[in-house]
PDB file of C-alpha atoms in Angstrom:
ATOM      1  CA  MET A  13     110.942 110.420 -24.617  1.00  0.00           C
ATOM      2  CA  SER A  14     113.638 110.883 -21.452  1.00  0.00           C
ATOM      3  CA  LYS A  15     117.004 108.917 -20.393  1.00  0.00           C
ATOM      4  CA  THR A  16     117.338 107.037 -16.182  1.00  0.00           C
ATOM      5  CA  LEU A  17     120.447 106.761 -15.076  1.00  0.00           C
ATOM      6  CA  LEU A  18     121.382 104.814 -12.102  1.00  0.00           C
ATOM      7  CA  LEU A  19     124.502 105.552 -10.282  1.00  0.00           C
ATOM      8  CA  LEU A  20     125.567 102.791  -7.848  1.00  0.00           C
ATOM      9  CA  ARG A  21     128.773 103.374  -5.477  1.00  0.00           C
ATOM     10  CA  HIS A  22     130.769 100.985  -5.434  1.00  0.00           C
ATOM     11  CA  ALA A  23     129.998  99.018  -1.692  1.00  0.00           C
ATOM     12  CA  LYS A  24     132.175  99.482   0.579  1.00  0.00           C
ATOM     13  CA  SER A  25     135.942  98.583   0.664  1.00  0.00           C
ATOM     14  CA  SER A  26     138.561  97.052   2.643  1.00  0.00           C
ATOM     15  CA  TRP A  27     141.471  98.681   3.416  1.00  0.00           C
ATOM     16  CA  SER A  28     143.373  95.444   5.568  1.00  0.00           C
ATOM     17  CA  SER A  29     146.120  95.097   2.895  1.00  0.00           C
ATOM     18  CA  PRO A  30     148.276  97.929   2.954  1.00  0.00           C
ATOM     19  CA  ALA A  31     150.138  96.613   0.123  1.00  0.00           C
ATOM     20  CA  GLU A  32     147.672  96.557  -3.039  1.00  0.00           C
ATOM     21  CA  SER A  33     147.206  99.442  -4.658  1.00  0.00           C
ATOM     22  CA  ASP A  34     143.824 101.117  -4.150  1.00  0.00           C
ATOM     23  CA  PHE A  35     142.861  99.698  -7.923  1.00  0.00           C
ATOM     24  CA  GLU A  36     143.136  96.953  -6.530  1.00  0.00           C
ATOM     25  CA  ARG A  37     141.001  97.057  -3.394  1.00  0.00           C
ATOM     26  CA  PRO A  38     138.528  93.968  -2.636  1.00  0.00           C
ATOM     27  CA  LEU A  39     135.236  94.626  -0.785  1.00  0.00           C
ATOM     28  CA  ASN A  40     135.216  93.770   2.919  1.00  0.00           C
ATOM     29  CA  GLN A  41     131.888  91.399   4.083  1.00  0.00           C
ATOM     30  CA  ARG A  42     130.498  94.485   5.059  1.00  0.00           C
ATOM     31  CA  GLY A  43     129.979  95.886   1.234  1.00  0.00           C
ATOM     32  CA  GLU A  44     129.403  92.497   0.307  1.00  0.00           C
ATOM     33  CA  ARG A  45     126.691  91.893   2.029  1.00  0.00           C
ATOM     34  CA  ALA A  46     125.605  95.512   1.437  1.00  0.00           C
ATOM     35  CA  ALA A  47     125.647  94.686  -2.392  1.00  0.00           C
ATOM     36  CA  VAL A  48     123.537  92.239  -2.145  1.00  0.00           C
ATOM     37  CA  VAL A  49     121.224  93.785  -0.049  1.00  0.00           C
ATOM     38  CA  ILE A  50     121.359  96.184  -3.444  1.00  0.00           C
ATOM     39  CA  GLY A  51     120.623  93.608  -5.772  1.00  0.00           C
ATOM     40  CA  ILE A  52     117.581  92.360  -3.695  1.00  0.00           C
ATOM     41  CA  MET A  53     116.074  96.018  -4.059  1.00  0.00           C
ATOM     42  CA  MET A  54     116.812  96.104  -7.488  1.00  0.00           C
ATOM     43  CA  LYS A  55     114.718  93.001  -8.208  1.00  0.00           C
ATOM     44  CA  GLN A  56     111.980  93.621  -5.954  1.00  0.00           C
ATOM     45  CA  GLU A  57     111.664  96.973  -7.126  1.00  0.00           C
ATOM     46  CA  LYS A  58     112.038  96.302 -11.236  1.00  0.00           C
ATOM     47  CA  ILE A  59     114.651  97.904 -11.823  1.00  0.00           C
ATOM     48  CA  VAL A  60     116.181  96.375 -14.910  1.00  0.00           C
ATOM     49  CA  PRO A  61     118.914  98.675 -16.747  1.00  0.00           C
ATOM     50  CA  ASP A  62     119.528  98.005 -20.767  1.00  0.00           C
ATOM     51  CA  LEU A  63     123.398  97.812 -19.473  1.00  0.00           C
ATOM     52  CA  VAL A  64     125.668  98.033 -16.848  1.00  0.00           C
ATOM     53  CA  LEU A  65     128.841  99.974 -17.133  1.00  0.00           C
ATOM     54  CA  CYS A  66     131.036  99.238 -14.205  1.00  0.00           C
ATOM     55  CA  SER A  67     134.604 100.469 -13.839  1.00  0.00           C
ATOM     56  CA  SER A  68     137.047  98.300 -13.940  1.00  0.00           C
ATOM     57  CA  ALA A  69     138.298  98.840 -10.277  1.00  0.00           C
ATOM     58  CA  ARG A  70     138.726  95.624  -8.521  1.00  0.00           C
ATOM     59  CA  ARG A  71     135.768  96.880  -5.732  1.00  0.00           C
ATOM     60  CA  THR A  72     133.416  97.685  -8.503  1.00  0.00           C
ATOM     61  CA  LEU A  73     133.561  94.872 -10.493  1.00  0.00           C
ATOM     62  CA  GLN A  74     132.618  92.440  -7.070  1.00  0.00           C
ATOM     63  CA  THR A  75     130.247  95.029  -6.292  1.00  0.00           C
ATOM     64  CA  ARG A  76     128.549  94.658 -10.182  1.00  0.00           C
ATOM     65  CA  ASP A  77     129.591  90.666  -9.231  1.00  0.00           C
ATOM     66  CA  ALA A  78     126.678  90.633  -6.221  1.00  0.00           C
ATOM     67  CA  ILE A  79     124.430  92.068  -8.211  1.00  0.00           C
ATOM     68  CA  ARG A  80     124.491  90.506 -11.121  1.00  0.00           C
ATOM     69  CA  PRO A  81     122.589  87.619  -9.830  1.00  0.00           C
ATOM     70  CA  TYR A  82     119.710  90.008  -9.192  1.00  0.00           C
ATOM     71  CA  LEU A  83     119.311  91.005 -12.611  1.00  0.00           C
ATOM     72  CA  PRO A  84     118.512  89.239 -16.114  1.00  0.00           C
ATOM     73  CA  ARG A  85     120.675  86.653 -17.240  1.00  0.00           C
ATOM     74  CA  ASN A  86     120.661  88.991 -20.888  1.00  0.00           C
ATOM     75  CA  CYS A  87     121.344  92.278 -18.996  1.00  0.00           C
ATOM     76  CA  PRO A  88     125.157  93.616 -20.975  1.00  0.00           C
ATOM     77  CA  VAL A  89     127.720  94.553 -18.173  1.00  0.00           C
ATOM     78  CA  GLU A  90     130.682  96.493 -20.233  1.00  0.00           C
ATOM     79  CA  GLU A  91     133.752  96.817 -18.138  1.00  0.00           C
ATOM     80  CA  THR A  92     135.733 100.110 -18.874  1.00  0.00           C
ATOM     81  CA  ALA A  93     139.142 101.910 -16.642  1.00  0.00           C
ATOM     82  CA  ARG A  94     137.628 105.462 -17.741  1.00  0.00           C
ATOM     83  CA  ILE A  95     135.563 105.403 -14.990  1.00  0.00           C
ATOM     84  CA  TYR A  96     137.897 104.882 -12.671  1.00  0.00           C
ATOM     85  CA  GLU A  97     139.200 108.390 -10.650  1.00  0.00           C
ATOM     86  CA  ALA A  98     136.960 110.037 -13.580  1.00  0.00           C
ATOM     87  CA  ASN A  99     135.937 113.445 -13.168  1.00  0.00           C
ATOM     88  CA  VAL A 100     131.911 115.027 -13.793  1.00  0.00           C
ATOM     89  CA  GLU A 101     133.757 115.679 -17.463  1.00  0.00           C
ATOM     90  CA  ASN A 102     134.839 112.460 -17.921  1.00  0.00           C
ATOM     91  CA  LEU A 103     131.822 110.817 -16.703  1.00  0.00           C
ATOM     92  CA  PHE A 104     129.548 113.196 -19.050  1.00  0.00           C
ATOM     93  CA  SER A 105     132.349 111.697 -21.759  1.00  0.00           C
ATOM     94  CA  VAL A 106     131.832 107.873 -21.147  1.00  0.00           C
ATOM     95  CA  LEU A 107     128.070 109.094 -21.185  1.00  0.00           C
ATOM     96  CA  SER A 108     127.413 110.967 -23.887  1.00  0.00           C
ATOM     97  CA  GLY A 109     129.098 108.059 -26.055  1.00  0.00           C
ATOM     98  CA  GLN A 110     126.184 105.784 -25.621  1.00  0.00           C
ATOM     99  CA  PRO A 111     123.737 103.822 -27.538  1.00  0.00           C
ATOM    100  CA  GLU A 112     120.244 105.182 -28.491  1.00  0.00           C
ATOM    101  CA  THR A 113     118.846 102.160 -27.713  1.00  0.00           C
ATOM    102  CA  ILE A 114     120.286 102.398 -24.429  1.00  0.00           C
ATOM    103  CA  GLN A 115     116.904 104.151 -22.021  1.00  0.00           C
ATOM    104  CA  LYS A 116     117.989 103.011 -18.638  1.00  0.00           C
ATOM    105  CA  LEU A 117     121.822 102.764 -17.479  1.00  0.00           C
ATOM    106  CA  LEU A 118     123.837 101.063 -14.219  1.00  0.00           C
ATOM    107  CA  LEU A 119     127.010 103.288 -14.251  1.00  0.00           C
ATOM    108  CA  ILE A 120     128.921 101.935 -11.283  1.00  0.00           C
ATOM    109  CA  GLY A 121     131.926 103.548 -10.075  1.00  0.00           C
ATOM    110  CA  HIS A 122     133.152 105.745  -7.376  1.00  0.00           C
ATOM    111  CA  ASN A 123     133.397 108.603  -5.526  1.00  0.00           C
ATOM    112  CA  PRO A 124     133.893 111.998  -5.761  1.00  0.00           C
ATOM    113  CA  GLY A 125     133.055 111.322  -9.662  1.00  0.00           C
ATOM    114  CA  LEU A 126     129.943 110.070  -8.799  1.00  0.00           C
ATOM    115  CA  GLU A 127     128.125 112.702  -6.242  1.00  0.00           C
ATOM    116  CA  HIS A 128     130.015 115.409  -8.451  1.00  0.00           C
ATOM    117  CA  LEU A 129     128.336 113.650 -11.615  1.00  0.00           C
ATOM    118  CA  THR A 130     125.288 113.896  -9.406  1.00  0.00           C
ATOM    119  CA  LEU A 131     125.050 117.707  -8.249  1.00  0.00           C
ATOM    120  CA  SER A 132     125.716 118.556 -11.432  1.00  0.00           C
ATOM    121  CA  LEU A 133     122.884 117.417 -13.543  1.00  0.00           C
ATOM    122  CA  CYS A 134     120.540 117.656 -10.839  1.00  0.00           C
ATOM    123  CA  GLY A 135     121.698 121.227  -9.738  1.00  0.00           C
ATOM    124  CA  GLU A 136     118.537 121.449  -7.553  1.00  0.00           C
ATOM    125  CA  ALA A 137     116.355 119.340  -8.795  1.00  0.00           C
ATOM    126  CA  GLY A 138     116.429 116.547  -6.213  1.00  0.00           C
ATOM    127  CA  GLY A 139     114.638 117.698  -2.428  1.00  0.00           C
ATOM    128  CA  GLU A 140     115.700 116.241  -0.134  1.00  0.00           C
ATOM    129  CA  GLY A 141     117.496 113.090  -1.862  1.00  0.00           C
ATOM    130  CA  LEU A 142     120.108 115.971  -3.515  1.00  0.00           C
ATOM    131  CA  ALA A 143     120.575 117.338   0.202  1.00  0.00           C
ATOM    132  CA  ARG A 144     121.539 114.093   1.220  1.00  0.00           C
ATOM    133  CA  VAL A 145     123.944 113.485  -1.505  1.00  0.00           C
ATOM    134  CA  LEU A 146     125.322 116.728  -0.700  1.00  0.00           C
ATOM    135  CA  GLU A 147     125.887 115.583   2.612  1.00  0.00           C
ATOM    136  CA  LYS A 148     127.332 112.124   1.580  1.00  0.00           C
ATOM    137  CA  PHE A 149     127.137 109.365  -1.162  1.00  0.00           C
ATOM    138  CA  PRO A 150     128.071 106.403   1.151  1.00  0.00           C
ATOM    139  CA  THR A 151     129.703 103.263   0.020  1.00  0.00           C
ATOM    140  CA  GLY A 152     126.854 101.389  -1.842  1.00  0.00           C
ATOM    141  CA  ALA A 153     124.350 104.307  -2.297  1.00  0.00           C
ATOM    142  CA  MET A 154     122.419 104.269  -5.757  1.00  0.00           C
ATOM    143  CA  ALA A 155     120.713 107.835  -7.179  1.00  0.00           C
ATOM    144  CA  THR A 156     118.168 107.271  -9.835  1.00  0.00           C
ATOM    145  CA  ILE A 157     117.987 110.566 -12.138  1.00  0.00           C
ATOM    146  CA  GLU A 158     115.306 110.892 -14.541  1.00  0.00           C
ATOM    147  CA  LEU A 159     117.571 112.384 -17.627  1.00  0.00           C
ATOM    148  CA  ALA A 160     115.546 115.513 -20.162  1.00  0.00           C
ATOM    149  CA  ILE A 161     117.412 113.986 -23.284  1.00  0.00           C
ATOM    150  CA  ASP A 162     116.792 111.524 -25.548  1.00  0.00           C
ATOM    151  CA  SER A 163     119.835 111.396 -27.107  1.00  0.00           C
ATOM    152  CA  TRP A 164     122.682 110.525 -24.609  1.00  0.00           C
ATOM    153  CA  ARG A 165     124.700 112.707 -26.983  1.00  0.00           C
ATOM    154  CA  ASP A 166     122.353 115.684 -24.690  1.00  0.00           C
ATOM    155  CA  ILE A 167     123.670 114.780 -21.260  1.00  0.00           C
ATOM    156  CA  ALA A 168     124.839 117.838 -19.594  1.00  0.00           C
ATOM    157  CA  PRO A 169     124.712 119.592 -16.547  1.00  0.00           C
ATOM    158  CA  GLY A 170     121.360 120.573 -15.263  1.00  0.00           C
ATOM    159  CA  LYS A 171     119.304 118.376 -17.782  1.00  0.00           C
ATOM    160  CA  GLY A 172     118.575 115.554 -14.850  1.00  0.00           C
ATOM    161  CA  ARG A 173     116.417 115.271 -11.859  1.00  0.00           C
ATOM    162  CA  LEU A 174     116.935 113.248  -8.607  1.00  0.00           C
ATOM    163  CA  CYS A 175     114.068 110.875  -8.096  1.00  0.00           C
ATOM    164  CA  HIS A 176     115.498 108.407  -5.950  1.00  0.00           C
ATOM    165  CA  PHE A 177     118.747 107.768  -3.685  1.00  0.00           C
ATOM    166  CA  ILE A 178     119.178 105.141  -1.456  1.00  0.00           C
ATOM    167  CA  THR A 179     121.720 103.814   0.378  1.00  0.00           C
ATOM    168  CA  PRO A 180     122.455  99.589   1.577  1.00  0.00           C
ATOM    169  CA  LYS A 181     121.609 100.976   5.484  1.00  0.00           C
ATOM    170  CA  GLU A 182     118.542 102.101   4.858  1.00  0.00           C
ATOM    171  CA  LEU A 183     116.985  98.625   3.595  1.00  0.00           C
ATOM    172  CA  VAL A 184     118.265  96.328   6.498  1.00  0.00           C
TER     173      VAL A 184
END
């Protein structure tokens, strides 16, 4: 058996209000549209996570809210501050604590953490998609990683293969 990890970087955020902290930055209009596009793609492709884990930063919560109408109503969603500004080790810690019943997990987070996590998990297994991640993991992009593990406790570097990498720009 294997697990699937979906990594979604929050959509494009606004820098227009310098008084706001990084944690409180909202999505801009382009980001709002891009998040909806990703949600529509998830519905069309029948991408249904068993759990959505979301950073508690404002822009990730808004990204989650934009894709939520395209997920099943009963899809559980949890938010955690542990994903905000998390490095790879912290992300591994969050993921390794997930229940075994979760087969497909969507994590909505930030860079550089998501990019580094993708590269750590996949090593060289991912071909052209991995080369694109190395180049840039843009806002609103989603990586689909198949993990060669039976338990989230076993998540570790090199255990994944990048199956798909999509950006909102490719969908419009």
